[in-house]
Amino acid sequence: MDSSSEHWDPALTRLLASLREVQSGGEDVAFLSELLQSKQLHALVQVHNKIVAKGKDDKFYPLLSNAMQVTLEVFELLHNVVSVSKEYGELLSLLQKPHFQAILCTHDAVAQKDYYPHLPDIPPELDDEEETVKIVQLVKSDEPLGATIKTDEETGKIVIARVMHGGAADRSGLIHAGDEVIEVNGISVENKTPADVLSILQSSEGTITFKLVPSFGKGGSRESKVRVRALFNYNSSEDPYIPCKEAGLDFKKGDVLHIVSQDDAYWWQARREGDRVMRAGLIPSRALQEGRIIHERQTDPQTLDGKPALCSVSVTNSDCAPKTPCSPTPTATALLPCKSTPKVKKVIYDITENDDFDREMIPTYEEVARLYPRPGMVRPIVLVGAPGVGRNELRRRLIATDPEKYVTPIPFTSRPQKSSEPNGKDYMFVAREKMEQDIADGKFIEHGEYKGNLYGTSAESVETIVNSGRVCVLSPHWQALKMLRTPRLRPYIVFIRPPSQERLVETRTAANARSTFDKECSRAFTEEEFSDIVRSSNRINFLYGYMFDEEIVNEDLAAALSQLLKAAWRVQSEPLWVPASWVQ
Ligand SMILES: Nc1ncnc2c1ncn2[C@@H]1O[C@H](COP(=O)(O)OP(=O)(O)OP(=O)(O)O)[C@@H](O)[C@H]1O
């Protein structure tokens, strides 16, 4: 040992001293002695000691793995109070800086262990010669172990079935899927069932010691980055087939889930985006869920009628099944506002396309990605809902809050231009042949015919508004949704839902609302029309619910408008989840 060895770690020094006492051993001892004296090992031990010393007070695992999500929540809070003080504004602009957000994203990537190198699998031959056993000791706490066990079908041995990402077992880095369990707390698990092993685990206190035969090449799987939007509700406690109920992750339709592992064909591991829990939970895979829905549809066609079924789309109203349309195919929608003063509806759409297309859509998961707002390019805001629910009223009110900013496209028409009508004010006048050709070429997001003339809204007019830095607001017929929801237009779709029928009648009667089913808009809604609004709203939700970014219940107009304004602000300022194909 040279003079620098004075500050060596006492444990290393002791080990070296005892090595010197070993007389035999020849080359092996010399090698070990050289290794123990190497500067690299010395440095490593020092680092280790420092971490251990510091770790007595600090926790070295991250408190959360979604700092960016938390920041977004802070954005929302700050937006509401930004006018109150200069400091809030400063904080908001600091949090919006790309460098700051990059740090948070990096933090989250580290917290989610998105840094493992891809090491080649250890060749299985190495294992043939001798069986390696590892002893893993974990301190028992309130937190579940985060691993499931099963009996291997071929060998009959107890093996680790899966390790939940972010759970205690995963964080230990010592237990991997496929590891064979030999003993738990000194008790052999030979010929025991998984339930027996579970009861050993449950009854043990303090530390739990596993003796495991490691499975090579399976450990440390990197977390996937896939995010999906759930298109159905899931309650693991009602799922008789989940391998481990405690490991299940419940979610609601519309929740964004981070799929951390798709290793198992039937059971994915996921976290709810925004949750602060690091441990992932089990959810049915897309294939499993699709299979279940198809099976349910075949064995119980009633589920198509909206009866809530296990793991299936939950629909609140059974009257509105696609197979039993509750109202005739809607044929009319107003393109122009129907003001309180009686006014003839100028445009009647006759969309002959049927809506069968999406009936076969199997609602499982939609892959999503964050779309960051780009200055000067705001996504169009689309208000959809049942005819008469109040889409146009809300659109008008939104535009009235800032007519320079919120704009609606000018419709095209093939009807003759009157001398008093400047082209491009209320309508863009075009020849019928040209309009027919453009419709055939898919250039219109919606169109219809009224009294022998064509009317419609072109996709290009929407894009012109978007590119001008203003916010395009549309309230199309719901059947236009399929044309609208494209990577080109990237709309933010708000579903305007009626309140309960009772409240619908009360609010509309109190406001002297005019029926949009009456071409003159000269009378109140009838009871039957109110029922139609509620029924077709449920039907639209059943068919197209997976497309909606947000839902607003139009009960109190002022409250609905305020929610719409918040949505409009979010679209302009926050990264939002959209179909992944829109971002790539
Ligand atoms: N929350 C509300 N409370 C009271 N009245 C309302 C409310 N929302 C809308 N209305 C009134 O209901 C009537 C219909 O609204 P609106 O014209 O916006 O319906 P719409 O969804 O555009 O229907 P359509 O597509 O058939 O034209 C209008 O008289 C409107 O002022």
XYZ file of C-alpha atoms and ligand atoms in Angstrom:
615
model
C 0.000 0.000 0.000
C 1.327 3.452 -0.847
C 0.902 6.662 1.188
C -2.440 7.482 -0.501
C -3.867 4.376 1.090
C -3.952 6.101 4.464
C -7.484 7.317 3.813
C -8.733 4.029 2.604
C -12.022 2.674 3.683
C -11.520 0.721 6.929
C -13.469 -2.279 5.627
C -11.212 -2.474 2.556
C -8.112 -2.112 4.697
C -9.238 -4.934 6.969
C -9.973 -7.132 3.993
C -6.529 -6.514 2.534
C -4.854 -7.248 5.877
C -6.655 -10.571 6.162
C -5.747 -11.412 2.560
C -2.086 -11.069 3.457
C -2.583 -13.771 6.057
C -3.788 -16.186 3.405
C -0.763 -18.258 2.522
C -2.136 -20.403 -0.264
C -4.267 -19.247 -3.173
C -1.514 -18.162 -5.530
C -2.767 -16.273 -8.550
C -6.343 -15.883 -7.312
C -5.290 -14.155 -4.104
C -2.844 -11.942 -5.997
C -5.614 -10.960 -8.384
C -8.021 -10.198 -5.559
C -5.391 -8.213 -3.698
C -4.644 -6.138 -6.794
C -8.362 -5.533 -7.343
C -8.883 -4.417 -3.750
C -6.028 -1.917 -4.071
C -7.195 -0.419 -7.354
C -7.969 3.294 -7.347
C -11.227 2.710 -9.233
C -12.582 0.392 -6.560
C -11.456 2.816 -3.884
C -13.313 5.667 -5.613
C -16.432 3.528 -6.003
C -16.429 2.615 -2.324
C -16.113 6.287 -1.411
C -19.082 7.183 -3.593
C -21.049 4.332 -2.102
C -20.217 5.429 1.466
C -21.237 8.998 0.714
C -24.547 7.898 -0.745
C -25.224 5.655 2.224
C -24.332 8.458 4.668
C -26.562 10.926 2.865
C -29.275 8.361 2.354
C -29.839 8.220 6.098
C -31.759 11.501 5.882
C -32.689 11.674 2.233
C -34.785 9.462 0.061
C -33.121 8.636 -3.195
C -36.179 7.638 -5.116
C -38.203 10.371 -6.776
C -41.311 11.565 -5.013
C -43.152 11.773 -8.292
C -42.538 10.824 -11.867
C -44.874 13.318 -13.450
C -43.453 16.720 -12.571
C -44.474 18.005 -15.997
C -48.067 17.010 -15.359
C -48.032 18.800 -12.011
C -46.679 21.879 -13.777
C -49.594 21.767 -16.181
C -51.982 21.699 -13.238
C -50.161 24.718 -11.844
C -50.626 26.444 -15.233
C -54.329 25.975 -14.922
C -54.435 27.439 -11.418
C -52.219 30.339 -12.442
C -54.318 31.176 -15.474
C -57.251 31.870 -13.201
C -55.288 34.266 -10.999
C -52.757 35.676 -13.431
C -54.422 39.075 -13.445
C -54.266 39.271 -9.639
C -50.552 39.886 -9.315
C -47.391 40.413 -11.339
C -45.649 37.544 -9.540
C -48.202 35.022 -10.809
C -47.540 36.232 -14.350
C -43.790 35.900 -13.859
C -44.148 32.395 -12.489
C -46.372 31.426 -15.395
C -43.891 32.687 -17.980
C -41.030 30.948 -16.145
C -42.894 27.642 -16.136
C -43.646 28.015 -19.832
C -39.963 28.389 -20.774
C -38.836 25.455 -22.933
C -35.626 25.010 -20.916
C -37.517 24.706 -17.678
C -39.949 22.251 -19.208
C -37.033 20.264 -20.658
C -35.574 19.895 -17.142
C -38.899 18.632 -15.838
C -39.267 16.203 -18.733
C -35.736 14.920 -18.054
C -36.570 14.521 -14.374
C -39.651 12.497 -15.282
C -37.700 10.340 -17.722
C -35.172 9.539 -14.964
C -37.936 8.954 -12.413
C -39.604 6.574 -14.828
C -36.273 4.789 -15.262
C -36.206 5.636 -18.917
C -32.420 5.345 -19.005
C -31.550 1.685 -18.823
C -29.014 0.705 -21.419
C -30.079 -2.130 -23.694
C -27.749 -4.923 -22.678
C -27.524 -8.061 -24.746
C -29.177 -11.103 -23.230
C -26.872 -13.365 -21.243
C -26.341 -16.502 -23.333
C -28.409 -19.302 -21.782
C -25.466 -21.798 -22.042
C -23.837 -20.029 -19.149
C -26.700 -21.139 -16.983
C -26.402 -24.790 -17.954
C -23.313 -25.540 -15.982
C -24.363 -24.371 -12.587
C -27.491 -22.902 -11.094
C -27.068 -19.406 -9.718
C -29.224 -18.494 -6.778
C -29.847 -14.985 -5.541
C -30.998 -14.015 -2.099
C -33.156 -10.910 -2.057
C -34.153 -9.247 1.155
C -36.889 -6.619 1.187
C -38.186 -4.635 4.136
C -41.904 -5.112 4.497
C -43.933 -1.905 4.545
C -47.503 -0.834 3.868
C -46.673 -0.698 0.204
C -47.504 -3.860 -1.761
C -44.577 -5.827 -3.113
C -45.577 -4.989 -6.671
C -45.046 -8.456 -8.113
C -47.314 -11.388 -8.888
C -46.488 -15.089 -8.805
C -47.818 -18.112 -10.646
C -47.147 -21.794 -11.097
C -45.143 -22.398 -14.254
C -47.269 -24.629 -16.472
C -44.319 -26.686 -17.733
C -42.176 -27.113 -14.645
C -44.828 -26.776 -11.936
C -42.528 -24.388 -10.084
C -43.494 -21.086 -8.524
C -42.214 -18.201 -10.643
C -42.522 -14.417 -10.586
C -45.268 -13.785 -13.143
C -44.789 -10.048 -13.465
C -43.134 -7.184 -11.711
C -45.193 -3.992 -11.615
C -43.251 -1.047 -12.958
C -42.416 1.468 -10.240
C -43.462 -0.894 -7.434
C -41.242 -1.981 -4.511
C -39.936 -5.100 -6.290
C -39.131 -3.145 -9.430
C -37.379 -0.357 -7.531
C -35.234 -2.935 -5.764
C -33.961 -3.935 -9.209
C -33.473 -7.455 -7.844
C -36.653 -9.313 -8.734
C -37.597 -9.968 -12.322
C -40.405 -11.655 -14.201
C -39.524 -15.298 -14.778
C -37.372 -15.655 -11.640
C -38.041 -19.003 -9.980
C -38.938 -18.812 -6.300
C -37.217 -21.480 -4.193
C -37.764 -20.223 -0.669
C -39.592 -17.433 1.108
C -38.276 -16.604 4.591
C -36.459 -19.916 4.684
C -39.589 -21.912 3.841
C -39.304 -24.017 0.704
C -42.116 -23.365 -1.768
C -41.757 -26.725 -3.463
C -45.184 -28.245 -4.167
C -46.871 -25.117 -2.815
C -49.536 -23.146 -4.649
C -49.305 -19.382 -5.271
C -51.988 -18.956 -2.575
C -49.774 -20.822 -0.052
C -46.845 -18.556 -0.911
C -49.071 -15.501 -0.553
C -50.081 -16.535 2.933
C -46.397 -16.970 3.914
C -45.781 -13.467 2.657
C -48.790 -12.050 4.466
C -47.881 -13.633 7.762
C -44.241 -12.494 7.680
C -43.111 -9.386 9.500
C -40.071 -7.151 9.216
C -38.013 -8.325 6.293
C -38.953 -10.809 3.609
C -36.184 -12.966 2.202
C -36.572 -14.613 -1.172
C -34.292 -17.263 -2.548
C -34.635 -17.041 -6.322
C -33.164 -18.652 -9.396
C -32.775 -15.688 -11.737
C -34.285 -15.761 -15.187
C -31.698 -14.488 -17.606
C -32.463 -11.854 -20.143
C -35.790 -10.743 -18.744
C -34.965 -8.130 -16.166
C -34.951 -4.334 -16.244
C -37.314 -3.847 -19.100
C -37.439 -0.245 -20.196
C -40.701 1.625 -19.719
C -42.605 2.184 -22.900
C -43.584 5.752 -23.662
C -46.962 4.889 -25.148
C -49.903 6.970 -23.962
C -53.482 5.993 -24.774
C -56.868 7.490 -24.150
C -59.252 4.926 -22.663
C -62.479 4.589 -24.605
C -64.270 2.538 -21.938
C -64.659 2.414 -18.168
C -62.766 -0.276 -16.289
C -63.285 -1.511 -12.763
C -60.822 -4.248 -11.845
C -62.810 -5.392 -8.812
C -65.622 -6.452 -11.160
C -63.307 -8.290 -13.534
C -63.308 -12.008 -12.706
C -60.382 -12.729 -15.045
C -57.753 -10.301 -13.823
C -54.762 -12.338 -12.559
C -54.498 -10.272 -9.381
C -57.279 -7.910 -8.326
C -55.000 -5.919 -6.007
C -52.758 -5.151 -8.963
C -55.608 -3.797 -11.130
C -55.799 -0.189 -12.266
C -59.284 1.306 -12.530
C -59.966 4.026 -15.045
C -62.747 5.964 -16.682
C -63.518 6.568 -20.317
C -61.440 9.554 -21.440
C -58.587 8.997 -18.946
C -55.122 9.156 -20.473
C -53.032 6.145 -19.487
C -49.289 5.682 -19.691
C -48.759 2.117 -20.896
C -45.462 1.194 -19.291
C -45.338 -2.417 -20.397
C -46.993 -4.460 -23.120
C -44.865 -7.540 -22.457
C -47.912 -9.629 -21.613
C -50.278 -10.111 -24.542
C -53.363 -9.896 -22.316
C -52.459 -7.702 -19.366
C -50.696 -4.423 -19.898
C -49.157 -2.398 -17.106
C -50.202 1.225 -16.935
C -50.337 4.350 -14.827
C -53.008 6.992 -15.035
C -51.411 10.112 -16.472
C -51.345 12.709 -13.754
C -51.459 10.200 -10.872
C -48.649 10.552 -8.405
C -48.480 6.829 -7.720
C -45.356 5.343 -9.249
C -46.474 1.725 -9.152
C -48.130 0.629 -12.372
C -51.354 -1.393 -12.393
C -52.793 -4.098 -14.613
C -55.274 -3.276 -17.353
C -56.684 -5.463 -20.124
C -54.627 -5.243 -23.310
C -56.187 -3.951 -26.506
C -56.427 -7.494 -27.893
C -58.095 -8.804 -24.749
C -60.547 -5.930 -24.577
C -61.429 -6.186 -28.263
C -62.041 -9.889 -27.827
C -64.305 -9.220 -24.854
C -66.373 -6.621 -26.663
C -66.784 -8.818 -29.736
C -67.787 -11.705 -27.506
C -70.277 -9.528 -25.633
C -71.769 -8.275 -28.877
C -72.144 -11.807 -30.194
C -73.546 -13.370 -27.078
C -75.558 -10.415 -25.833
C -76.591 -8.018 -28.577
C -78.270 -6.003 -25.820
C -74.877 -4.525 -24.993
C -75.112 -2.711 -28.306
C -78.198 -1.046 -26.992
C -76.180 0.670 -24.379
C -76.679 -1.682 -21.453
C -73.534 -1.291 -19.382
C -71.516 -4.475 -19.609
C -68.284 -5.552 -17.985
C -65.366 -3.682 -19.464
C -67.545 -2.374 -22.231
C -68.546 1.091 -23.242
C -70.826 2.420 -20.608
C -73.731 4.296 -21.968
C -76.132 6.172 -19.810
C -79.240 5.848 -21.904
C -80.353 2.637 -23.424
C -82.852 4.193 -25.751
C -80.218 5.381 -28.122
C -78.642 2.283 -29.467
C -77.254 2.421 -32.961
C -79.421 -0.551 -33.877
C -82.552 1.224 -32.726
C -82.210 4.814 -33.779
C -84.315 6.935 -31.515
C -85.107 9.569 -34.050
C -85.164 9.609 -37.799
C -81.835 10.443 -39.406
C -81.489 14.094 -38.581
C -81.756 16.126 -41.690
C -81.553 19.674 -40.520
C -79.092 21.952 -38.843
C -78.756 25.675 -38.786
C -75.623 27.177 -40.240
C -76.706 30.661 -39.357
C -77.692 31.816 -35.914
C -81.297 31.534 -35.034
C -81.706 34.707 -33.027
C -84.389 35.226 -30.425
C -86.387 37.260 -32.913
C -88.172 34.885 -35.257
C -86.071 34.342 -38.353
C -86.330 31.850 -41.154
C -83.640 29.210 -41.142
C -81.579 29.863 -44.210
C -79.868 26.556 -44.614
C -81.157 23.087 -44.282
C -78.695 20.297 -44.541
C -79.626 16.997 -45.970
C -76.754 14.786 -45.140
C -77.643 11.510 -46.717
C -74.552 9.632 -45.560
C -75.564 7.077 -43.009
C -73.824 6.838 -39.660
C -73.315 3.086 -39.722
C -69.583 3.391 -40.261
C -68.664 3.837 -36.640
C -71.019 1.238 -35.289
C -68.358 -1.363 -35.839
C -65.658 0.686 -34.188
C -64.481 -1.294 -31.163
C -63.784 1.212 -28.424
C -60.680 0.128 -26.542
C -57.751 2.548 -26.500
C -56.651 5.353 -28.786
C -52.948 6.113 -28.903
C -52.387 9.752 -28.075
C -49.510 12.221 -27.874
C -49.218 15.766 -26.605
C -49.730 18.517 -29.134
C -47.969 21.690 -28.022
C -49.658 24.985 -28.906
C -47.912 26.853 -31.666
C -48.017 30.627 -31.536
C -50.282 32.021 -34.228
C -51.914 28.654 -34.993
C -54.834 27.688 -32.796
C -56.745 24.464 -33.332
C -60.370 25.005 -34.507
C -62.921 24.653 -31.722
C -65.831 22.491 -32.790
C -69.103 22.496 -30.871
C -71.151 19.372 -31.534
C -74.342 18.110 -30.022
C -77.944 17.266 -30.663
C -79.863 19.750 -32.811
C -81.505 22.296 -30.522
C -79.139 21.782 -27.583
C -77.618 25.267 -27.908
C -74.425 24.907 -29.958
C -75.077 27.987 -32.058
C -76.081 30.051 -29.038
C -72.772 29.161 -27.352
C -70.792 29.799 -30.533
C -72.389 33.245 -30.878
C -71.704 34.091 -27.255
C -68.095 32.946 -27.493
C -67.520 35.057 -30.584
C -69.189 38.040 -28.890
C -66.570 37.953 -26.102
C -63.871 38.865 -28.638
C -65.005 39.083 -32.272
C -61.474 39.900 -33.434
C -60.189 36.647 -32.045
C -63.044 34.147 -32.413
C -64.253 33.753 -35.974
C -66.597 31.466 -37.831
C -66.011 30.637 -41.514
C -68.210 32.232 -44.146
C -70.366 29.552 -45.805
C -70.313 28.891 -49.544
C -73.497 28.788 -51.600
C -74.494 28.111 -55.190
C -77.568 30.324 -54.931
C -77.639 33.441 -57.128
C -76.051 36.509 -55.576
C -78.404 39.428 -54.956
C -77.218 42.898 -55.988
C -77.348 44.045 -52.336
C -75.081 41.190 -51.187
C -71.313 41.689 -51.377
C -69.486 38.419 -52.063
C -67.687 37.213 -48.951
C -69.820 39.062 -46.385
C -72.545 36.580 -45.445
C -71.795 34.041 -48.178
C -69.131 33.096 -50.674
C -70.981 32.722 -53.983
C -69.821 29.985 -56.359
C -71.199 28.279 -59.431
C -73.086 25.080 -58.706
C -70.819 22.934 -60.943
C -67.713 24.173 -59.136
C -69.282 23.532 -55.751
C -70.423 20.050 -56.778
C -66.912 19.227 -57.951
C -65.375 20.530 -54.702
C -67.849 18.487 -52.649
C -66.960 15.397 -54.675
C -63.267 16.138 -54.064
C -63.871 16.178 -50.289
C -63.124 19.876 -49.924
C -66.215 20.563 -47.793
C -66.462 19.566 -44.176
C -70.251 19.808 -44.390
C -72.726 20.605 -47.090
C -76.385 20.383 -47.908
C -79.097 21.478 -50.243
C -81.943 23.856 -49.518
C -84.563 24.933 -52.046
C -82.415 23.691 -54.911
C -79.230 25.507 -53.854
C -76.101 24.098 -52.282
C -74.644 25.428 -49.040
C -71.517 24.338 -47.210
C -68.370 25.055 -45.218
C -65.029 24.384 -46.863
C -62.016 22.932 -45.081
C -59.893 25.617 -46.698
C -61.908 28.433 -45.105
C -61.236 26.828 -41.715
C -57.511 26.637 -42.477
C -57.426 30.271 -43.613
C -58.739 31.342 -40.210
C -56.322 29.027 -38.378
C -53.353 30.379 -40.352
C -54.392 33.962 -39.680
C -53.764 33.442 -35.962
C -57.434 33.682 -35.011
C -59.556 30.989 -33.391
C -61.972 29.258 -35.751
C -65.229 28.274 -34.025
C -67.540 25.792 -35.732
C -70.887 24.324 -34.778
C -71.412 21.751 -37.535
C -73.924 18.972 -37.742
C -72.587 16.003 -35.797
C -72.436 13.909 -38.952
C -69.664 16.208 -40.166
C -67.373 14.919 -37.405
C -65.763 12.207 -39.509
C -64.788 14.780 -42.141
C -63.513 17.169 -39.514
C -61.426 15.011 -37.232
C -58.361 14.801 -39.431
C -54.639 15.440 -38.851
C -55.025 18.354 -41.269
C -57.625 20.269 -39.240
C -56.790 18.882 -35.760
C -60.025 20.131 -34.170
C -60.707 20.444 -30.451
C -64.136 18.844 -30.181
C -66.492 19.975 -27.441
C -69.620 17.938 -26.916
C -72.526 20.115 -25.838
C -74.774 17.940 -23.724
C -78.258 18.811 -22.501
C -79.016 18.683 -18.770
C -81.692 16.263 -17.525
C -84.929 16.569 -19.451
C -86.563 18.244 -16.479
C -83.879 20.957 -16.298
C -83.846 21.264 -20.096
C -87.541 22.127 -20.092
C -87.184 24.504 -17.132
C -84.181 26.455 -18.448
C -85.462 26.740 -22.025
C -88.933 27.763 -20.916
C -87.546 30.389 -18.530
C -85.371 31.832 -21.323
C -88.217 31.753 -23.855
C -85.999 29.615 -26.103
C -87.095 29.235 -29.724
C -87.426 25.803 -31.270
C -84.829 25.132 -33.941
C -87.053 22.381 -35.294
C -89.417 25.104 -36.513
C -88.161 26.643 -39.759
C -89.398 30.065 -38.683
C -87.943 29.735 -35.175
C -91.186 31.288 -34.045
C -92.361 28.957 -31.328
C -91.159 27.208 -28.199
C -89.819 23.639 -28.163
C -92.462 20.943 -27.719
C -92.182 18.199 -25.064
C -91.414 15.715 -27.823
C -88.621 17.908 -29.176
C -87.077 18.129 -25.706
C -87.175 14.312 -25.501
C -85.586 14.136 -28.951
C -82.738 16.414 -27.842
C -81.954 14.159 -24.876
C -82.245 10.940 -26.872
C -80.206 12.030 -29.858
C -77.596 13.479 -27.528
C -77.121 10.025 -25.986
C -76.963 8.490 -29.398
C -74.314 10.938 -30.649
C -72.301 10.275 -27.513
C -72.578 6.523 -28.083
C -71.420 6.778 -31.691
C -68.810 9.497 -31.460
C -67.949 9.846 -27.767
C -64.401 8.649 -28.458
C -63.773 11.785 -30.503
C -64.713 14.300 -27.816
C -62.020 16.282 -26.063
C -64.397 17.829 -23.582
C -68.017 17.833 -22.574
C -70.069 20.851 -21.502
C -73.517 20.474 -20.010
C -75.573 23.365 -21.357
C -77.821 23.952 -18.392
C -77.041 27.475 -17.242
C -75.863 29.433 -20.281
C -73.425 31.656 -18.361
C -71.784 28.638 -16.699
C -71.573 26.791 -20.017
C -69.993 29.835 -21.673
C -67.463 30.221 -18.901
C -66.444 26.548 -19.289
C -66.174 27.078 -23.032
C -63.943 30.127 -22.539
C -61.644 28.088 -20.293
C -61.519 25.347 -22.934
C -60.682 27.946 -25.594
C -57.871 29.273 -23.416
C -56.488 25.769 -22.873
C -56.476 25.127 -26.616
C -54.461 28.299 -27.140
C -51.974 27.853 -24.344
C -51.544 24.261 -23.161
C -50.178 21.048 -24.602
C -53.158 18.733 -25.052
C -53.576 15.063 -25.892
C -54.470 14.305 -29.503
C -54.378 11.139 -31.640
C -50.694 10.210 -31.932
C -50.887 10.285 -35.743
C -51.580 14.047 -35.626
C -48.235 14.719 -34.019
C -45.922 12.381 -35.936
N -78.589 27.106 -21.600
C -79.649 27.614 -22.207
N -80.668 28.098 -21.484
C -81.746 28.606 -22.093
N -81.913 28.685 -23.429
C -80.942 28.229 -24.198
C -79.755 27.663 -23.637
N -78.954 27.291 -24.657
C -79.595 27.580 -25.789
N -80.776 28.148 -25.535
C -81.777 28.568 -26.492
O -82.230 27.390 -27.175
C -82.551 27.713 -28.523
C -81.799 26.784 -29.430
O -80.403 27.057 -29.320
P -79.447 26.991 -30.578
O -80.023 27.691 -31.758
O -78.110 27.404 -30.159
O -79.487 25.423 -30.850
P -78.566 24.557 -31.796
O -77.910 23.507 -30.994
O -77.690 25.415 -32.586
O -79.674 23.862 -32.681
P -79.796 23.666 -34.286
O -78.609 22.890 -34.688
O -81.047 22.892 -34.463
O -79.832 25.020 -34.859
C -82.208 29.190 -28.720
O -83.395 29.944 -28.551
C -81.239 29.465 -27.584
O -81.240 30.826 -27.205
